[in-house]
Short mmCIF file of C-alpha atoms and ligand atoms in Angstrom, two decimals:
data_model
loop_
_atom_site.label_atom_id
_atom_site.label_comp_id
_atom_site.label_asym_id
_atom_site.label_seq_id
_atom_site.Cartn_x
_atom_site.Cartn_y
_atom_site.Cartn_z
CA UNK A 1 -6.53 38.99 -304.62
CA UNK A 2 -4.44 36.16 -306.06
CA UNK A 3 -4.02 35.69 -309.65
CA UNK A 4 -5.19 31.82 -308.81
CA UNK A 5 -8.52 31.91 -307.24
CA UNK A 6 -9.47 28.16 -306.99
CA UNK A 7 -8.52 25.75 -304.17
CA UNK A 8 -7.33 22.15 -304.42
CA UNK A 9 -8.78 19.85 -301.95
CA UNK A 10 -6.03 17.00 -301.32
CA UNK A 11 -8.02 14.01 -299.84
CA UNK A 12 -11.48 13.13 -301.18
CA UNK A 13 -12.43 11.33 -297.79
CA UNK A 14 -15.53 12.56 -295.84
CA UNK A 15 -13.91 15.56 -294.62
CA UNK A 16 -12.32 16.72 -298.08
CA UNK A 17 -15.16 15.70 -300.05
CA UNK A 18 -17.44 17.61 -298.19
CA UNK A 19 -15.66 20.59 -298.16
CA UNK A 20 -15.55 20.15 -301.59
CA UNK A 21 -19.04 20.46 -301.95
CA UNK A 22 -18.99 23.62 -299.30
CA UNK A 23 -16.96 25.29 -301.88
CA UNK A 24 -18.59 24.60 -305.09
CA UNK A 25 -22.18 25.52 -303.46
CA UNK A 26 -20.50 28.56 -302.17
CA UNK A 27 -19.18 29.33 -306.66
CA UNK A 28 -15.55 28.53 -305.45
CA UNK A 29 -13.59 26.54 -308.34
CA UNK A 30 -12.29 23.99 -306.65
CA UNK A 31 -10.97 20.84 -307.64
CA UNK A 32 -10.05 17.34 -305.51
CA UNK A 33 -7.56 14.57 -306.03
CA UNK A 34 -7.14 11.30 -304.26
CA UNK A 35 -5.24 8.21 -305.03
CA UNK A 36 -8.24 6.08 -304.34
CA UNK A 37 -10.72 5.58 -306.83
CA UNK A 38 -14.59 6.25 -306.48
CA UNK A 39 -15.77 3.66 -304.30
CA UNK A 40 -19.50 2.86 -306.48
CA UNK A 41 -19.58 -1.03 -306.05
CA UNK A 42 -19.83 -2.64 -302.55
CA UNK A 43 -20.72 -6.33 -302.20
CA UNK A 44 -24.32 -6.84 -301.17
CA UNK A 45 -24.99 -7.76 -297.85
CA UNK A 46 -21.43 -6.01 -296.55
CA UNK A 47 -20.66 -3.41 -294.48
CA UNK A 48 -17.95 -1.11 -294.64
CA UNK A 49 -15.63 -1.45 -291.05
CA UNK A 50 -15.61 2.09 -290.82
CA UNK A 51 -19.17 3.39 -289.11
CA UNK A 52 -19.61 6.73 -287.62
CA UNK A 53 -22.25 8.23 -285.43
CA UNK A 54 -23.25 11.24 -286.77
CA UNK A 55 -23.96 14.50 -284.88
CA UNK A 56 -26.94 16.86 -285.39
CA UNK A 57 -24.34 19.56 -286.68
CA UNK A 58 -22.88 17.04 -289.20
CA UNK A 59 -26.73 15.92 -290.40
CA UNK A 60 -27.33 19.67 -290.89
CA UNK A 61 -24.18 20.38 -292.78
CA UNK A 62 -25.08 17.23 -295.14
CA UNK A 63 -28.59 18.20 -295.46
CA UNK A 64 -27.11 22.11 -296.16
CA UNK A 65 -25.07 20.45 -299.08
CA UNK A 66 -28.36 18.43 -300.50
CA UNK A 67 -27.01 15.30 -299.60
CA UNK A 68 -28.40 13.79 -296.79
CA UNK A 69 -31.61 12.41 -298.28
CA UNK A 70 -28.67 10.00 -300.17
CA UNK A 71 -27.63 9.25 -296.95
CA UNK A 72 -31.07 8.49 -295.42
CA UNK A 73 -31.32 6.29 -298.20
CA UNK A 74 -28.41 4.63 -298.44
CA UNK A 75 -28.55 3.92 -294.47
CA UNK A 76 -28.81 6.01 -291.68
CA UNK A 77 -29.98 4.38 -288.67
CA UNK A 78 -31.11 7.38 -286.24
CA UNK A 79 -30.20 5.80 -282.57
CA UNK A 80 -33.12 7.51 -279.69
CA UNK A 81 -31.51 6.23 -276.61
CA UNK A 82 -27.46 5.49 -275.11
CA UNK A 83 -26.73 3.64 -272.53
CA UNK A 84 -23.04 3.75 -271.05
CA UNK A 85 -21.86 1.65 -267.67
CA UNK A 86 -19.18 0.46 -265.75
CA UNK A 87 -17.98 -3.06 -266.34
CA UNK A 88 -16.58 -2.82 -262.65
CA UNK A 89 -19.20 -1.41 -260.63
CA UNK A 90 -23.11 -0.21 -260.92
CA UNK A 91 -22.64 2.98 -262.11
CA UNK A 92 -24.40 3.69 -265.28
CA UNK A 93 -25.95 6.46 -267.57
CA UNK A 94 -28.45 6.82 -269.63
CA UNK A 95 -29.67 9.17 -272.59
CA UNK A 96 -33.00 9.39 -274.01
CA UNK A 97 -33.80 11.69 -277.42
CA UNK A 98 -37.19 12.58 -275.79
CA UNK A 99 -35.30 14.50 -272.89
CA UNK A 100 -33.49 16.13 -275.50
CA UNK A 101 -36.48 17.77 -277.11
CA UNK A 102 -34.82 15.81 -280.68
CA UNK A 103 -36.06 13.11 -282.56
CA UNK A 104 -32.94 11.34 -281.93
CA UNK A 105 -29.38 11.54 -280.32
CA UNK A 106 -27.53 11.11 -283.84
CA UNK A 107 -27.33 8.83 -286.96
CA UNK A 108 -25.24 5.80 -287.46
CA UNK A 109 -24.29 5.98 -291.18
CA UNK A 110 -21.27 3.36 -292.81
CA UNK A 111 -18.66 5.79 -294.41
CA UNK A 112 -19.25 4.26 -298.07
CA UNK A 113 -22.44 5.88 -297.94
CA UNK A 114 -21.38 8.95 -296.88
CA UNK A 115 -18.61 9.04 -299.41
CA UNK A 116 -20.87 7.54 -302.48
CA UNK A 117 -23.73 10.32 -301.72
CA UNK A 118 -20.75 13.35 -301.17
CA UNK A 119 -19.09 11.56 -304.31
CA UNK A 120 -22.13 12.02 -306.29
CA UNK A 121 -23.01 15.87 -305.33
CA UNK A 122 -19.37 16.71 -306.73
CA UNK A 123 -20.38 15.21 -309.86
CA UNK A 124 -23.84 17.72 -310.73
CA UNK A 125 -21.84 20.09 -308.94
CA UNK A 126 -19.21 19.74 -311.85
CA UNK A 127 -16.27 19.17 -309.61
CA UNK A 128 -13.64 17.63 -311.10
CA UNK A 129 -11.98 14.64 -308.97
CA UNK A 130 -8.83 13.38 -310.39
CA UNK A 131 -7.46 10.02 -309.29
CA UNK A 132 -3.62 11.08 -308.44
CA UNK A 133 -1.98 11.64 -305.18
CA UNK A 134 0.39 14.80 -304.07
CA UNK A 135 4.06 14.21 -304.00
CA UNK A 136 4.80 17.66 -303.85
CA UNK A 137 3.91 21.77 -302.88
CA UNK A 138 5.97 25.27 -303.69
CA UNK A 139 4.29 27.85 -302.19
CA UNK A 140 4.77 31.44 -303.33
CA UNK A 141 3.29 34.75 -302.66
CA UNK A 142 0.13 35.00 -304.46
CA UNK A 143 -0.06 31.15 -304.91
CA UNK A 144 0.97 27.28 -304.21
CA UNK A 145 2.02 24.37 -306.43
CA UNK A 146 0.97 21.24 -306.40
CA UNK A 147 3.05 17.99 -307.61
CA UNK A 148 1.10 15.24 -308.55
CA UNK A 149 2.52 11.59 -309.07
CA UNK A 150 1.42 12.13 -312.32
CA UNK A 151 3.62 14.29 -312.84
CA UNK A 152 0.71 17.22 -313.19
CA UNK A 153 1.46 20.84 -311.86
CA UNK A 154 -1.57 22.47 -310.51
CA UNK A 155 -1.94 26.44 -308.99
CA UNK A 156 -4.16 27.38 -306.79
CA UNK A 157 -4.66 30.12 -304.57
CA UNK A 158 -5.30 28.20 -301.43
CA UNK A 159 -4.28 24.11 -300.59
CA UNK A 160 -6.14 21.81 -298.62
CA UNK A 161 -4.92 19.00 -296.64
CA UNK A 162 -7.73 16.88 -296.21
CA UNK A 163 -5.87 13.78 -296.37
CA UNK A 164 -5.69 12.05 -293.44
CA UNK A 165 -3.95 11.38 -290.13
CA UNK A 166 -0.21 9.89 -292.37
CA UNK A 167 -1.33 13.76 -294.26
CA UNK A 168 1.48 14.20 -296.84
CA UNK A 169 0.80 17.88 -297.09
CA UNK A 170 1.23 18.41 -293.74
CA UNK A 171 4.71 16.94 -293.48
CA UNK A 172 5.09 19.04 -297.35
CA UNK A 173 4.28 21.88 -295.05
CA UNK A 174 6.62 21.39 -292.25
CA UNK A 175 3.56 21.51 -289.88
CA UNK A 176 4.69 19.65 -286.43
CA UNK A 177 2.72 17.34 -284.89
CA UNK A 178 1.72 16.42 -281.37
CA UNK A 179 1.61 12.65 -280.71
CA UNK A 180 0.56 10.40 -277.85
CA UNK A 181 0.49 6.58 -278.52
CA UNK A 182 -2.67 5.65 -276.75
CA UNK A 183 -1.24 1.87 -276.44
CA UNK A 184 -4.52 1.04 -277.57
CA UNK A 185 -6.09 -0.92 -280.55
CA UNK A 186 -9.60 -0.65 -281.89
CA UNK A 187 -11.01 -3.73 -283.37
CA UNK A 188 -13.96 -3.13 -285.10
CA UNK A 189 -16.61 -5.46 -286.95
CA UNK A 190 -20.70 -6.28 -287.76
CA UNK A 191 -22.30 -8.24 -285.83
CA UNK A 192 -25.54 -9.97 -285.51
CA UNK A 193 -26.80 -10.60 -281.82
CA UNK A 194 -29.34 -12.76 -280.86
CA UNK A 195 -31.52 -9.72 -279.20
CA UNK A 196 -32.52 -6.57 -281.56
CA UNK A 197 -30.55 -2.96 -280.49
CA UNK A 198 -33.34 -1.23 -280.63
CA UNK A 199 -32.02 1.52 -282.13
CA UNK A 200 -30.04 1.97 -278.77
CA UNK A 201 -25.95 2.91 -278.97
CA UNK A 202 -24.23 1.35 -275.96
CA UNK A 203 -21.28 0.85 -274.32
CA UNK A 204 -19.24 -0.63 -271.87
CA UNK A 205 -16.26 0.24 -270.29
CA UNK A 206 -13.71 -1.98 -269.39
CA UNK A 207 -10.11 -1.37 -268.18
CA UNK A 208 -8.71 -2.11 -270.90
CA UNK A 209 -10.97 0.09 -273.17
CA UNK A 210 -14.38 0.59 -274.29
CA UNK A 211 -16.33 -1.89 -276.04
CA UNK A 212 -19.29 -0.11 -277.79
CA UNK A 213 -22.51 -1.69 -280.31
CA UNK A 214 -23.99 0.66 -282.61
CA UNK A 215 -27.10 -0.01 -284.13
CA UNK A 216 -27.01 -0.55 -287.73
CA UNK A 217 -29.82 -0.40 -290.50
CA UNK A 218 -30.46 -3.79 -291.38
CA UNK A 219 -30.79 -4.96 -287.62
CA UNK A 220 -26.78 -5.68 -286.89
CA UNK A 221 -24.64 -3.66 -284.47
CA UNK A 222 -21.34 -2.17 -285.74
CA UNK A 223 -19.14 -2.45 -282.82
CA UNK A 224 -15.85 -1.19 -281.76
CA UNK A 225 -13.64 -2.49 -279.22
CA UNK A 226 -10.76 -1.13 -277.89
CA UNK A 227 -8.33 -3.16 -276.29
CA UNK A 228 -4.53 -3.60 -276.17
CA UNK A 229 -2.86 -4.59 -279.28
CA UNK A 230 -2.15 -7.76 -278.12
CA UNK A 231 -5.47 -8.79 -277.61
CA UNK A 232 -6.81 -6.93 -280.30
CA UNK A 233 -4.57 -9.15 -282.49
CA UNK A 234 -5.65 -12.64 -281.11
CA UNK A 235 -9.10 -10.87 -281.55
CA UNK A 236 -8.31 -10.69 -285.47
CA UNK A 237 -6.85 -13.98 -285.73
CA UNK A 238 -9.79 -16.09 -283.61
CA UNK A 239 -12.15 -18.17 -285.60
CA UNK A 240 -15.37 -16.26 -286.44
CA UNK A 241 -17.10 -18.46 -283.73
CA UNK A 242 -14.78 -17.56 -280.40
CA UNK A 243 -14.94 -14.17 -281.90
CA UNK A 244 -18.66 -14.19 -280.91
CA UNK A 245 -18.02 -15.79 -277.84
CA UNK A 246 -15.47 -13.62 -276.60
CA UNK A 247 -17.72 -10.54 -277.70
CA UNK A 248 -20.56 -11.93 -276.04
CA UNK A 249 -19.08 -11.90 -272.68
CA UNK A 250 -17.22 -9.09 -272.67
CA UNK A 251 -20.42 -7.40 -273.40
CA UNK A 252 -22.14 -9.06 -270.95
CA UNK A 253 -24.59 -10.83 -272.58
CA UNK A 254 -26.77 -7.45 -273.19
CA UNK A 255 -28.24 -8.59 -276.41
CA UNK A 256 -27.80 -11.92 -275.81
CA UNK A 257 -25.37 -14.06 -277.83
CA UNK A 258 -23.78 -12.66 -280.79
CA UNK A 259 -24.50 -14.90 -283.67
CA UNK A 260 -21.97 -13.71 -286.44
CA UNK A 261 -19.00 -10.93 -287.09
CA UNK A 262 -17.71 -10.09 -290.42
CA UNK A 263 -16.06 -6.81 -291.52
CA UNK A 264 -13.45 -7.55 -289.08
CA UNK A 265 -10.59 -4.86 -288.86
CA UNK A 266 -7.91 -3.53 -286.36
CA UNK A 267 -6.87 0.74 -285.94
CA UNK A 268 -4.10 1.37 -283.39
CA UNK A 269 -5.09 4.56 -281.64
CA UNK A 270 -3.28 7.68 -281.24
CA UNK A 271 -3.97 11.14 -280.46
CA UNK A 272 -2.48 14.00 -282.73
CA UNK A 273 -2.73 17.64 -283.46
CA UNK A 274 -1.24 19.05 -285.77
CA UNK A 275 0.65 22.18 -284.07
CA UNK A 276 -0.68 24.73 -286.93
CA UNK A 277 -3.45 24.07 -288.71
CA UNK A 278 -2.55 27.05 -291.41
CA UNK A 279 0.25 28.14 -293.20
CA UNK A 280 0.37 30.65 -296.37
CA UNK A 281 -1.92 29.27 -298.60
CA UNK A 282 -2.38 26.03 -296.72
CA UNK A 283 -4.98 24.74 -294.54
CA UNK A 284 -5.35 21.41 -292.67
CA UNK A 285 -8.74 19.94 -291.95
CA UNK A 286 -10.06 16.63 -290.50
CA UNK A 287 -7.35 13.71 -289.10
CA UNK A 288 -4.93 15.97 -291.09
CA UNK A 289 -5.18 18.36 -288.16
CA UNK A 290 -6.21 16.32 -285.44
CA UNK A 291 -7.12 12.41 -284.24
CA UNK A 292 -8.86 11.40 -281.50
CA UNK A 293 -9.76 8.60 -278.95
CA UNK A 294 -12.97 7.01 -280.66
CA UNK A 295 -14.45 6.03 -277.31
CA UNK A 296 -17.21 9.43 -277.81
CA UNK A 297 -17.17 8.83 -281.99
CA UNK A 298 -16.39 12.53 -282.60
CA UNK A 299 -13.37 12.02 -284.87
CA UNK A 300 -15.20 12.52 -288.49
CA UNK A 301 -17.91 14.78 -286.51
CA UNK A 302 -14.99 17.12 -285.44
CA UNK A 303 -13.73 17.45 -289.25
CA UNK A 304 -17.11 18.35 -290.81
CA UNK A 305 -17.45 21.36 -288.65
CA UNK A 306 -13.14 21.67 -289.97
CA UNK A 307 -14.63 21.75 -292.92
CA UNK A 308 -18.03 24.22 -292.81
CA UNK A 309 -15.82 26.34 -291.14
CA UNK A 310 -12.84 26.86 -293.71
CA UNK A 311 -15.32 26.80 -296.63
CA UNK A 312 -17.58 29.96 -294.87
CA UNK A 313 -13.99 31.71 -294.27
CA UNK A 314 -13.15 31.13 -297.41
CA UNK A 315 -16.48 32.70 -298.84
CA UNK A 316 -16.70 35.33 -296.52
CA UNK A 317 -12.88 36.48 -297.93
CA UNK A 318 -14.02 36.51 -301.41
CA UNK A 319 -17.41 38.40 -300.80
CA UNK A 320 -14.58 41.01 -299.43
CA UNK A 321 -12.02 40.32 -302.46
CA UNK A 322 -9.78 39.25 -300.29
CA UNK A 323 -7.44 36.42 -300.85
CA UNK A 324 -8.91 32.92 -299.48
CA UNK A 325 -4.88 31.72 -299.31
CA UNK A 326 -3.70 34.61 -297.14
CA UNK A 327 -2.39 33.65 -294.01
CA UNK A 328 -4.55 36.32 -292.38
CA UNK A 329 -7.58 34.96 -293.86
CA UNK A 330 -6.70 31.53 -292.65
CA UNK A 331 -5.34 32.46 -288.94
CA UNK A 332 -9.32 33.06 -288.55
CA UNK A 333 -10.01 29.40 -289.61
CA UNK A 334 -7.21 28.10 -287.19
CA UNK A 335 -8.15 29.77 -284.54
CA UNK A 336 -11.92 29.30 -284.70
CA UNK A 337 -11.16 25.22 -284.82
CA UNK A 338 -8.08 24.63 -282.78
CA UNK A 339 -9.79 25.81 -279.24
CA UNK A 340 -13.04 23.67 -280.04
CA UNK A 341 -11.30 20.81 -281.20
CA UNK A 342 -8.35 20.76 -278.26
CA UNK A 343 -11.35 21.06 -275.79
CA UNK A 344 -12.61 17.87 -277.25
CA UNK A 345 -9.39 15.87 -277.16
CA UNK A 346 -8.91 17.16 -273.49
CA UNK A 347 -12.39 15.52 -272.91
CA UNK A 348 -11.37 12.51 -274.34
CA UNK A 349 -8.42 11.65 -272.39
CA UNK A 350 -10.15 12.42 -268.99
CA UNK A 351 -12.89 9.69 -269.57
CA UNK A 352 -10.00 7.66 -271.02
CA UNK A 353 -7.89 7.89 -268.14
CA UNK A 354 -11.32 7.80 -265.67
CA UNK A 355 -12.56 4.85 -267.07
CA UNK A 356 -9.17 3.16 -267.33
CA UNK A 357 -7.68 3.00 -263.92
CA UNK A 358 -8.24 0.31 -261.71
CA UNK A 359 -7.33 2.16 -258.88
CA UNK A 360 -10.73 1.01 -255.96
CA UNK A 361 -10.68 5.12 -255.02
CA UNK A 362 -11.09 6.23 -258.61
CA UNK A 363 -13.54 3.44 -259.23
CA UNK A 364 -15.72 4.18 -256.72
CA UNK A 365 -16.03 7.90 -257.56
CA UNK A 366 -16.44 7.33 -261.07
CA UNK A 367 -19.23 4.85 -260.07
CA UNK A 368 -20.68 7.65 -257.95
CA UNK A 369 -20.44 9.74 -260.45
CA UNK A 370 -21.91 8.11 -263.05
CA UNK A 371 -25.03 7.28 -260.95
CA UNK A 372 -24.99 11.25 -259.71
CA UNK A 373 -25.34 12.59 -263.56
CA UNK A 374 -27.70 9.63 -264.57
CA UNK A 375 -30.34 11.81 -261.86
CA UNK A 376 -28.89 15.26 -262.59
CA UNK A 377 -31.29 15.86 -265.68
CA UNK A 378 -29.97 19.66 -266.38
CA UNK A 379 -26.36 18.81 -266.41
CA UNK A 380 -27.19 15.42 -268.07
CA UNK A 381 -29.23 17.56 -271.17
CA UNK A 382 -25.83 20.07 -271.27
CA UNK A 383 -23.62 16.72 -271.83
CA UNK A 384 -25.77 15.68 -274.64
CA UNK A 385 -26.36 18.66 -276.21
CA UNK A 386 -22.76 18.84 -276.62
CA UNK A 387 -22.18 15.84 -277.69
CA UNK A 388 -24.73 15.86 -280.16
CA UNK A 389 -23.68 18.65 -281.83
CA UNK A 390 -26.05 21.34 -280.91
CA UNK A 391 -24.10 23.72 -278.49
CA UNK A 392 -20.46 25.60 -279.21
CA UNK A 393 -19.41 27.82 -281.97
CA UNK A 394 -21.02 26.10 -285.08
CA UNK A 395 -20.50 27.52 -288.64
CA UNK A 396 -23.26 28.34 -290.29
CA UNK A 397 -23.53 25.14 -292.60
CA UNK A 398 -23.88 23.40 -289.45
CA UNK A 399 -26.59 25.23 -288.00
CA UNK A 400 -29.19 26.00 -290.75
CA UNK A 401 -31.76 23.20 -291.81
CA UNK A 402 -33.31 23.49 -294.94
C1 LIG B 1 -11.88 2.53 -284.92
C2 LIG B 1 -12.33 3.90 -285.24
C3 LIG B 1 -13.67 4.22 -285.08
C4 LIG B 1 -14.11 5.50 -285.37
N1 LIG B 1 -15.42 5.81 -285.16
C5 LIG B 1 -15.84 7.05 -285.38
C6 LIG B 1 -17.21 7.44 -285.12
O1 LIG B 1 -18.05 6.66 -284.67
N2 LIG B 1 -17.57 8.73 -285.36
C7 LIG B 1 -16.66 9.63 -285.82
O2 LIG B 1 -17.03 10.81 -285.98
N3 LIG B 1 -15.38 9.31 -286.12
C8 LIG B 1 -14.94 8.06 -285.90
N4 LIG B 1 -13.64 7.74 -286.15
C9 LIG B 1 -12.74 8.73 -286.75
C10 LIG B 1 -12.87 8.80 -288.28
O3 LIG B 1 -12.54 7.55 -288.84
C11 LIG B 1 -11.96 9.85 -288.88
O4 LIG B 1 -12.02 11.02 -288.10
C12 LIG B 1 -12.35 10.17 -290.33
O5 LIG B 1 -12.24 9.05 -291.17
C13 LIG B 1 -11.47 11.28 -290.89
O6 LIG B 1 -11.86 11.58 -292.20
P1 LIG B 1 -10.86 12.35 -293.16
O7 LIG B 1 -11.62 12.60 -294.42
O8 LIG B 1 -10.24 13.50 -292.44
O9 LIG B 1 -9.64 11.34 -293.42
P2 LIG B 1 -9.64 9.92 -294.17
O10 LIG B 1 -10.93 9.22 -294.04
O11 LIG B 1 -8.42 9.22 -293.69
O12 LIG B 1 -9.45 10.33 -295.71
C14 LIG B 1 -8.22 10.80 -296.22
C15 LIG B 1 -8.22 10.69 -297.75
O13 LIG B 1 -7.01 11.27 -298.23
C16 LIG B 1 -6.49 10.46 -299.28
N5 LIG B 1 -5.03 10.69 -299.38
C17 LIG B 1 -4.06 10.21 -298.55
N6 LIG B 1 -2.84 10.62 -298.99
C18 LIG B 1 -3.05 11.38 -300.11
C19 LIG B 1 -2.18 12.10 -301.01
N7 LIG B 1 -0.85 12.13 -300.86
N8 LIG B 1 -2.73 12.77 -302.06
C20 LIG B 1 -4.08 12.78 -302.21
N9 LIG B 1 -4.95 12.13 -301.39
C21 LIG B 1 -4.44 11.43 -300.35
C22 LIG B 1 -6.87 9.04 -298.88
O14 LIG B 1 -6.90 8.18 -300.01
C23 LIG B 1 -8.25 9.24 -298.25
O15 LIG B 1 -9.31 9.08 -299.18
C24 LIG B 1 -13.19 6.47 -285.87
C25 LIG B 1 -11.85 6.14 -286.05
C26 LIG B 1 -11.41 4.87 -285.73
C27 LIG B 1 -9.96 4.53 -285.92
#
């Protein structure tokens, strides 16, 4: 055992903060810091830009840490049907939650309120969050040192990167990373359309990318639409008005006009994965260790399960004394999460590439194919399960409902 025993999350994000909480339920000391302060205040009537559509597996891990009834509350809009189609053909699928034998297919939730609920757990869990960023690691035998810009020293036994896709500790590390520009640009915003979602997720692909409407609490759709980044930056710059217009067609006119955008915000895309996700005494979890297309919204979904499954190695290792920052102990983290999350990513691309060529062959077959599954109910139930988070090799947080 190390003479340090706690862990220092670095990122208070979704994925950090919640493994925060992991920890501190499981007796752990642990500790997080995070440049940004807590965000409490949000102007009423906004919405954050950044909206994720939660899995099953990531409800159960929230509702494991006692904090999904904040969530509920704060606004999670459960979605019972998706529709998905071709822009250039007929082909078209759909999912219902009733074939599913769930109540729905997954949650749309704005990250604020994911952060504010995690953000209060940590505080009547007594974790302490210190606004401060890391400028620095040493990492020795039995522990690691942390630099803060602070100029604060803090040892630990085990150090988490939880801080992003631009992670600092990862680069402290020396961690390679696997990159592929997606020449893509996802411009995201709220909008209010003149016909209600009902509680539907769609989306439609175009060549150029995926333009996809989430249903949102209070009636609006958060949308995401990726596109080049030329287009996506005339998107940013239109008037509020062509905005709607140009959303409105490229949609199709399924729910009519759209009335009004706001929240309006731009992400270039890339894929990366990190080429180790552990080092002595080092972990990486969440768009530390990986980022992904958004067209199948598993990026944050993909870190929560990072982050259940560290935090029950992590236990595990000290209900056996053993060290939580040995690299042994961690290897079983890495290579628990690096096979389900590189299967993910490989998914990714192939609809990506699928959906984006133009080629009449491909289009045709993808048509087909798309009309094939839409009538093929058992493989069509195995594609949502997965996608919803109930099939693979889930941690236990992610599995157990209170
Ligand atoms: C357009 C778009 C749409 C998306 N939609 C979805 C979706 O529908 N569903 C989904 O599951 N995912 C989605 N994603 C992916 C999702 O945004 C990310 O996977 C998620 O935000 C990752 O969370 P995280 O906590 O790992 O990192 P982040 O949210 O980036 O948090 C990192 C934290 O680390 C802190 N930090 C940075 N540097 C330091 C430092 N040196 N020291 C200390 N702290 C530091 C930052 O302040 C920040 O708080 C989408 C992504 C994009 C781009």
């Amino acid at each position: 055992m190390s003479a340090w025993s706690g862990v220092l999350v670095v990122g208070g994000g979704c994925v950090g903060s919640t493994l925060a909480c992991a920890l501190a339920e499981a007796g752990v000391p642990v500790q997080v810091v995070d440049p940004q302060p807590a965000p409490r205040d949000w102007p009423e009537g906004t919405v954050d830009a950044r909206v994720y559509a939660l899995t099953h597996a990531s409800r159960a891990i929230f509702s494991n840490l006692g904090v999904w009834e904040a969530i509920r509350a704060g606004g999670a809009c459960p979605y019972e049907r998706m529709e998905v189609w071709d822009a250039e053909g007929t082909g078209h699928i759909g999912f219902d939650a009733a074939e599913t034998g769930e109540c729905c297919l997954g949650h749309i939730v704005e990250q604020r309120v994911i952060i504010g609920a995690l953000l209060a757990r940590l505080d009547a869990l007594g974790v302490e969050r210190r606004t401060d960023a890391l400028v620095g690691l040493q990492v020795a035998p039995d522990h690691v040192e942390a630099r803060l810009a602070s100029g604060e020293r803090i040892r630990v036994a085990l150090l988490v990167g939880a801080d992003g896709a631009r992670s600092r500790v990862r680069d402290l590390a020396g961690i390679g990373l696997d990159v592929l520009d997606y020449e893509q640009t996802a411009v995201v915003a709220a909008v209010r359309t003149e016909r209600p979602h009902e509680h539907t997720a769609r989306q439609r692909f175009m060549p150029t990318g995926p333009l996809a409407f989430l249903p949102l609490c209070d009636g609006r759709s958060s949308i995401v639409w990726t596109t080049t980044p030329e287009a996506a930056e005339d998107l940013l710059e239109m008037e509020e008005g062509a905005f709607c217009e140009a959303v409105t067609e490229a949609f199709g006119r399924r729910l009519g006009r759209v009335l009004s955008a706001e929240s309006r915000a731009a992400f270039p895309l890339r894929r990366r994965h990190a080429r180790h996700y552990v080092r002595p005494r080092i972990a990486l979890v969440g768009d530390a260790a990986h980022t992904i297309h958004p067209l199948a919204g598993q990026g944050v979904n993909l870190g929560l399960l990072d982050a259940a499954a560290l935090a029950q190695v992590v236990q595990e290792a000290r209900g056996r004394l053993r060290d939580p920052g040995q690299y042994l102990t961690l290897r079983r983290y890495e290579r628990w999460r690096r096979g389900e999350n590189l299967l993910m990513m490989r998914a990714m691309d192939g609809f990506r590439w699928l959906f984006g060529s133009r080629q009449p062959l491909l289009r045709e077959a993808r048509n087909l194919g798309l009309r094939l599954v839409d009538r093929a109910a058992p493989v069509k139930l195995v594609l949502a399960r997965r996608a919803m988070g109930l099939e693979g090799d889930l941690p236990q947080l992610a599995r157990l409902l209170r």
